[in-house]
XYZ file of C-alpha atoms in Angstrom:
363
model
C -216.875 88.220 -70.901
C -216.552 88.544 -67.321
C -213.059 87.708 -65.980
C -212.421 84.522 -64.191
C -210.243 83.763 -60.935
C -208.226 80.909 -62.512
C -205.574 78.480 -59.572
C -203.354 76.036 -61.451
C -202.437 72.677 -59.090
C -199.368 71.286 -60.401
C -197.679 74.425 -61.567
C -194.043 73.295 -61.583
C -194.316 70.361 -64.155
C -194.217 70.741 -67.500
C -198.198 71.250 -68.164
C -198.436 73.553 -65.653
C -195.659 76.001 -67.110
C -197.417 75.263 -69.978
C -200.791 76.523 -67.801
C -198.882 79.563 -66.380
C -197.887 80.864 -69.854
C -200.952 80.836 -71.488
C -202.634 82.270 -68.573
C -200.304 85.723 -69.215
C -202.701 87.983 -70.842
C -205.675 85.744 -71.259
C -208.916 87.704 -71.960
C -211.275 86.080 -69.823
C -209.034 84.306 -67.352
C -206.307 85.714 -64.365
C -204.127 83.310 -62.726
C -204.416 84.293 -58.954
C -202.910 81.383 -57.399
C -201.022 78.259 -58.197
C -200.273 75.336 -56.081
C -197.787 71.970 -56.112
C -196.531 69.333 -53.774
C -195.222 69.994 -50.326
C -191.421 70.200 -51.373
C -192.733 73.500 -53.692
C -195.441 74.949 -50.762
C -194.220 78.437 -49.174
C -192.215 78.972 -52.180
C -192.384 82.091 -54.792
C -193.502 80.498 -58.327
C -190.088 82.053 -59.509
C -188.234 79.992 -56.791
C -189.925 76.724 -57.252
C -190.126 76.890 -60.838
C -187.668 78.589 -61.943
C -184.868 75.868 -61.724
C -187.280 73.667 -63.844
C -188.389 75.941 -66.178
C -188.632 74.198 -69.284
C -190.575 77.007 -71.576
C -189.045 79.242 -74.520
C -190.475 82.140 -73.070
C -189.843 83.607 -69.524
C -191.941 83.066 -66.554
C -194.605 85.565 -66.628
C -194.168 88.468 -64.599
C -197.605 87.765 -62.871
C -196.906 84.632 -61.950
C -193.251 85.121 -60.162
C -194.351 86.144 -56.916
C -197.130 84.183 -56.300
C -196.699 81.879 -53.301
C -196.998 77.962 -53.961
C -199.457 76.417 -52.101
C -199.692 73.201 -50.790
C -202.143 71.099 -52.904
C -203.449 68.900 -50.738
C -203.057 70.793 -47.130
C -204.066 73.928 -48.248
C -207.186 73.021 -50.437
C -209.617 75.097 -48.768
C -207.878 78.124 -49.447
C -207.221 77.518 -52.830
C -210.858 76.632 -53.320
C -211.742 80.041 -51.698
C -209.556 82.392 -53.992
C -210.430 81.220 -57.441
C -213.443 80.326 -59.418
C -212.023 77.094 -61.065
C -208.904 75.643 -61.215
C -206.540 73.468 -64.184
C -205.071 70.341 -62.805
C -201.466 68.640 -63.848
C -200.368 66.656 -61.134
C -197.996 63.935 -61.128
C -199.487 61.592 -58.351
C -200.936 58.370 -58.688
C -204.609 58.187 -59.969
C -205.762 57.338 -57.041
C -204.982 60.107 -55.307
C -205.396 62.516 -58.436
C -209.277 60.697 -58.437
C -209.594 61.655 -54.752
C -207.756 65.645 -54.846
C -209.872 66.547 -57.941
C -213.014 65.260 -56.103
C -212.080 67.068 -53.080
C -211.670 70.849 -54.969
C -215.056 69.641 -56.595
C -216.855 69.093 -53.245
C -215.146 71.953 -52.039
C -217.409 73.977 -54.558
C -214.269 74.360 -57.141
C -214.674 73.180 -60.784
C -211.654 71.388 -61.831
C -210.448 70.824 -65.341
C -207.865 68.479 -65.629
C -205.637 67.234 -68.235
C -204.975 64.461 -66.213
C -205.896 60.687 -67.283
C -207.577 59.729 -63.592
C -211.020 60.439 -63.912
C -211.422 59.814 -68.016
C -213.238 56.629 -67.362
C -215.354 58.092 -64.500
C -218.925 57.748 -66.392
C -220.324 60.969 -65.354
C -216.807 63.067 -65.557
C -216.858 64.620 -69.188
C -214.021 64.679 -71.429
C -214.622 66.824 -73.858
C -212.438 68.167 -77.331
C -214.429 71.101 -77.704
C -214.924 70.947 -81.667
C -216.013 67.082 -81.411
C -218.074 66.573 -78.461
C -219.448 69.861 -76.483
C -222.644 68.419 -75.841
C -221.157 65.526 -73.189
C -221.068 68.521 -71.084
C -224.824 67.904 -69.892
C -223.515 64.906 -67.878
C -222.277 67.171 -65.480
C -225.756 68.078 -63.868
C -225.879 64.249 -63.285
C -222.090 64.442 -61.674
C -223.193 67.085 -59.717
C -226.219 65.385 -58.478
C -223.657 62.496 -57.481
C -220.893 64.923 -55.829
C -223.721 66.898 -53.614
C -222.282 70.188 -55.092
C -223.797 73.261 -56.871
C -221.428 74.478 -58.778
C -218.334 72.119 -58.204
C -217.155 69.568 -60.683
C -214.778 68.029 -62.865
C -213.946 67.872 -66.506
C -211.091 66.293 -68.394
C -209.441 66.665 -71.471
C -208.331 63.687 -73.564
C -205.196 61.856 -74.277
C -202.562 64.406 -75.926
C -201.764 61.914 -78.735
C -205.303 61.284 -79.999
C -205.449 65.128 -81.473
C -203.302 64.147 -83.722
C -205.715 61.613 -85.502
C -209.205 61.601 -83.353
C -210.196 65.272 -85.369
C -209.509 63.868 -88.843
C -211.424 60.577 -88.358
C -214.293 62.741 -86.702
C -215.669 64.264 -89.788
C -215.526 61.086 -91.834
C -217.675 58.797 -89.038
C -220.862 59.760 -91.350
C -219.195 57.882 -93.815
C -219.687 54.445 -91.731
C -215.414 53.968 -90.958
C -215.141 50.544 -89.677
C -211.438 50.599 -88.435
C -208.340 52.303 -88.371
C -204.601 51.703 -87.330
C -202.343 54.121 -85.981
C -198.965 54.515 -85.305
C -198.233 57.874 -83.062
C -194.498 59.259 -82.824
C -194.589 61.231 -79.850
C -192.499 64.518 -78.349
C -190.822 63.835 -75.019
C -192.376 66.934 -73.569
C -194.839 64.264 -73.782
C -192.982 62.772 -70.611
C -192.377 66.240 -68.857
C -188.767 65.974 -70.755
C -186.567 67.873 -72.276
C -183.035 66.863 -73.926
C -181.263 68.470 -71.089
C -182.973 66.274 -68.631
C -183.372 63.115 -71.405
C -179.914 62.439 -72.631
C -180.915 59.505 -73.535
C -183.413 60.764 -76.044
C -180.661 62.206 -78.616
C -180.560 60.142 -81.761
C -183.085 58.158 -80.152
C -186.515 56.377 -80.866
C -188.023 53.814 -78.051
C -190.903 51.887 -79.038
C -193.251 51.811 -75.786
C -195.257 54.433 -74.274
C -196.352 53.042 -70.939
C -200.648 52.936 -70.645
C -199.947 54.907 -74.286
C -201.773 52.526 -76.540
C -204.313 51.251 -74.311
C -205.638 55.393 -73.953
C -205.452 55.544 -77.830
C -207.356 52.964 -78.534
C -209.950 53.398 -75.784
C -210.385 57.421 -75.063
C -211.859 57.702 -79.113
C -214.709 55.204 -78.122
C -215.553 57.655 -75.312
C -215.390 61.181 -76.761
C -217.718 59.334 -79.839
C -219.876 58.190 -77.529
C -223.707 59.397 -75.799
C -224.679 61.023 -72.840
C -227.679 58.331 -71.406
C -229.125 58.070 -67.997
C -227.246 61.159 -66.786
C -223.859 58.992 -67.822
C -221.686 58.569 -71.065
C -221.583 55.469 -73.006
C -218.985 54.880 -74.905
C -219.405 54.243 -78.673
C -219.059 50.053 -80.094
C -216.655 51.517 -82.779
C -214.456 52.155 -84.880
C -212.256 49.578 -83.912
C -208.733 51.452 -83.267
C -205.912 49.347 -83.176
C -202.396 51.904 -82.196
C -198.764 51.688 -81.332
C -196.781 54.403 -79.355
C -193.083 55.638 -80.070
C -191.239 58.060 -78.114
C -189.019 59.996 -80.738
C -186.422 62.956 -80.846
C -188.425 65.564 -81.333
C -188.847 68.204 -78.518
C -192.990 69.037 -79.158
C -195.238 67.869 -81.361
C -197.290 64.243 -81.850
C -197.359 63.111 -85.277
C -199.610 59.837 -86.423
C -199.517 58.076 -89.528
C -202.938 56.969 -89.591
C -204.638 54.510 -91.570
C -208.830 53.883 -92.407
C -210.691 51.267 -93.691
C -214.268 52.278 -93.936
C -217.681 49.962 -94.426
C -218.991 48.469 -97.707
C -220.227 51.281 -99.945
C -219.419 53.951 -97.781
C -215.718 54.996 -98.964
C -215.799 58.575 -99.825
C -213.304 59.969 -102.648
C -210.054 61.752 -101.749
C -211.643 64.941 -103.052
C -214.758 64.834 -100.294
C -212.422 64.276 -97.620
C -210.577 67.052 -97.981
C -213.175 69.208 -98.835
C -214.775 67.817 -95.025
C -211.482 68.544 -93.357
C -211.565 72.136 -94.735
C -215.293 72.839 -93.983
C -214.907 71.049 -90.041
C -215.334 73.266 -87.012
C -217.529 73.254 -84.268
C -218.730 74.856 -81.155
C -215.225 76.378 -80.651
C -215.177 78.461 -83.396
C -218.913 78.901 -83.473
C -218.210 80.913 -80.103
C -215.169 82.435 -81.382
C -213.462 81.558 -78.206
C -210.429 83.177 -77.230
C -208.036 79.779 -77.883
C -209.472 78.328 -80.884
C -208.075 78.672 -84.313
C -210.039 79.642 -87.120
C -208.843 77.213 -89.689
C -209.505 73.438 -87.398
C -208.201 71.368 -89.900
C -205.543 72.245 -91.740
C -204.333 70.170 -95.084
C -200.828 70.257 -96.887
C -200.577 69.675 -100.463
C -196.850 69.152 -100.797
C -195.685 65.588 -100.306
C -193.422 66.003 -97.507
C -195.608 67.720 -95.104
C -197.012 68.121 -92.162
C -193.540 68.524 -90.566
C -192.762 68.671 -86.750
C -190.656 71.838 -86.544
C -192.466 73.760 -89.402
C -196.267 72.868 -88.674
C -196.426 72.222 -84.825
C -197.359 76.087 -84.319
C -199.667 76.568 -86.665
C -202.246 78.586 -85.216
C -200.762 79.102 -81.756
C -200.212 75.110 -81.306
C -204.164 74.818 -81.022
C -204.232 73.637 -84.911
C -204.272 70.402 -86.456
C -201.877 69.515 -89.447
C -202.889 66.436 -92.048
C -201.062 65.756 -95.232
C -200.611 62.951 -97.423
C -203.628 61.230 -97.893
C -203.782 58.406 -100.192
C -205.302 55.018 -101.269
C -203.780 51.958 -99.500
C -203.557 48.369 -100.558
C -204.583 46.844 -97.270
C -207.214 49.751 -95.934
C -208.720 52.598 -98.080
C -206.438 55.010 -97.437
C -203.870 56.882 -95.421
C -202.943 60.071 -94.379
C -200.580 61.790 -91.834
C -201.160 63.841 -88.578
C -199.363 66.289 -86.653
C -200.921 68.105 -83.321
C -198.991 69.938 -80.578
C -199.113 67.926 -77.542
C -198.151 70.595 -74.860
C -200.412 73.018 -76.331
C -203.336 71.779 -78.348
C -202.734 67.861 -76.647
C -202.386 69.419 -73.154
C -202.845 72.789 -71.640
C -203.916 74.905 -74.781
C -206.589 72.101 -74.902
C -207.709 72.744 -71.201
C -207.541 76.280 -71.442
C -209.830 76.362 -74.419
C -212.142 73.144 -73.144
C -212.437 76.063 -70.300
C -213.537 78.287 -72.462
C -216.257 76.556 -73.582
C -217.282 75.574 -69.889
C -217.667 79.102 -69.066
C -219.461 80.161 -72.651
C -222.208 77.761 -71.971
C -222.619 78.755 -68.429
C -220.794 75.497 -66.459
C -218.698 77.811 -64.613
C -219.581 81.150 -63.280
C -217.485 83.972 -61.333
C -218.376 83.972 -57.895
């Protein structure tokens, strides 16, 4: 695979460290410029983000002398060095809708992981296992934009890889509804304890827009691509409420299903689906995706946060505990890593996938 010219806007926050780190030694990718707000432009990478830098591993040596552009001011020349760039800004979605259209009319695919242009009908947003072929809307975005090659494609809401994967394989099955509760990492919030005091010994139960997305984004990614725009699906019915909890990385769900008359499969066929799941990532044996999608634990007190969050570079998904219910059929737990898998590993590798089937090119 030819290698790509790869800018990440919003490189100071938390998602874009995130970005910067899994750009170091990326097969087909080579971060060759990175840019933030105004307060960050003219800046080394080291000297912007180093006073911030919230990741267990150093900033890359690639990445420390880089000079921060401006994100907005200095578009065109961002545009002009690269051949697509990630997005993590922390604006309002407003302007996030309007910058992201901009590098896309400027002839520079964008792939965000930022919530702005999710409901945009012609703007895929795409979990590369579940939903690949939503990618054909964007010959219909294009057609809207006026561009050739420019675009923009989003990844979903970091929580819903916790549950959205292990309800995916079961949807043959007719499921009919599904509650979920979501205990989520404050990395979620660009935090750590250092900077969220508050946090220790800590659990606040509201997630601003949190539910709303959980419910909602599901509906989407299950949905068709018709009249060059995606229609969301009529169901499941999701019904979801959002903690914040003491935990540094990692989105757990306890998730419960309730599926249509006649349709409930036995505990044995679901986790014989879970095991046998994958899709177009692994099909292309692309650099980010793990082998082993789904992954089930036995033991009764598993999938935990600190020993599971990792598995398979972050990009896995941990389920444990399935059992009947008295209210729904059954239950089961969920545990996905939201900087990685939830966030940037799932842009990186929704990337990927872009360039595989031939969305973006090298210039």
């Amino acid at each position: 695979m030819e290698q790509y010219k790869v800018g990440v806007i919003g490189c100071t926050g938390m998602v874009g460290q995130r970005f910067v780190t899994l750009l170091e030694d990326h097969p087909w990718f080579r971060l060759t410029a990175v840019a933030a707000s105004a307060r960050s432009a003219g800046k080394t990478y080291e000297d912007a983000a180093g006073p911030r830098w919230a990741m267990a591993s150093p900033i890359p040596e690639q990445a420390k002398g880089l000079v921060v552009l401006d994100a907005a001011a200095d578009a065109e020349e961002l545009a002009s060095r690269v051949d697509f760039c990630f997005c993590a800004v922390d604006m309002g979605k407003e302007e996030i809708r309007a910058l992201e259209e901009r590098y896309a009319k400027l002839e520079c695919p964008i792939v965000s992981n930022n919530s702005a242009h999710r409901w945009t009908d012609d703007v895929p947003m795409v979990v590369p296992e579940l939903n690949a072929e939503h990618l054909e809307v964007i010959a219909a975005q294009r057609a809207r934009l006026g561009t050739k090659r420019g675009f923009i494609a989003v990844k979903s809401n970091c929580s819903l890889q916790s549950y959205v994967p292990a309800l995916h394989p079961l949807l043959k099955y007719g499921v009919d509804r599904a509650l979920v509760c979501t205990y989520q990492a404050i990395s979620g919030a660009g935090k750590t304890f250092q900077r969220w005091p508050e946090m220790v010994d800590n659990c606040i139960p509201y997630i601003g827009g949190e539910e709303e997305k959980s419910e909602r984004e599901p509906l989407k990614l299950w949905g068709r691509v018709e009249g060059g725009r995606i229609v969301a699906a009529a169901g499941p019915a999701i019904t979801a409420q959002c903690f914040r909890v003491a935990c540094q990385d990692g989105h757990m769900a306890a998730v419960f299903v309730k599926f249509r008359e006649g349709g409930k499969p036995s505990i044995q066929q679901i986790k014989a689906d879970w095991a046998a799941f994958r899709g177009p990532a692994q099909d292309l044996a692309l650099p980010s995706a793990p082998k082993q999608f789904l992954h089930y634990f036995e033991e009764p007190d598993r999938p935990q946060t600190r020993l599971d969050r990792d598995l398979e570079g972050g990009m896995a998904i941990s389920l444990g505990r399935l059992r009947e219910d008295t209210q729904y059929d059954y239950k089961f737990v969920g545990l996905s890593h939201n900087t990685l898998r939830g966030a940037a590993g799932g842009a990186v590798l929704l990337a990927e996938l872009l360039c595989a089937k031939g969305w973006i090119e090298a210039k």
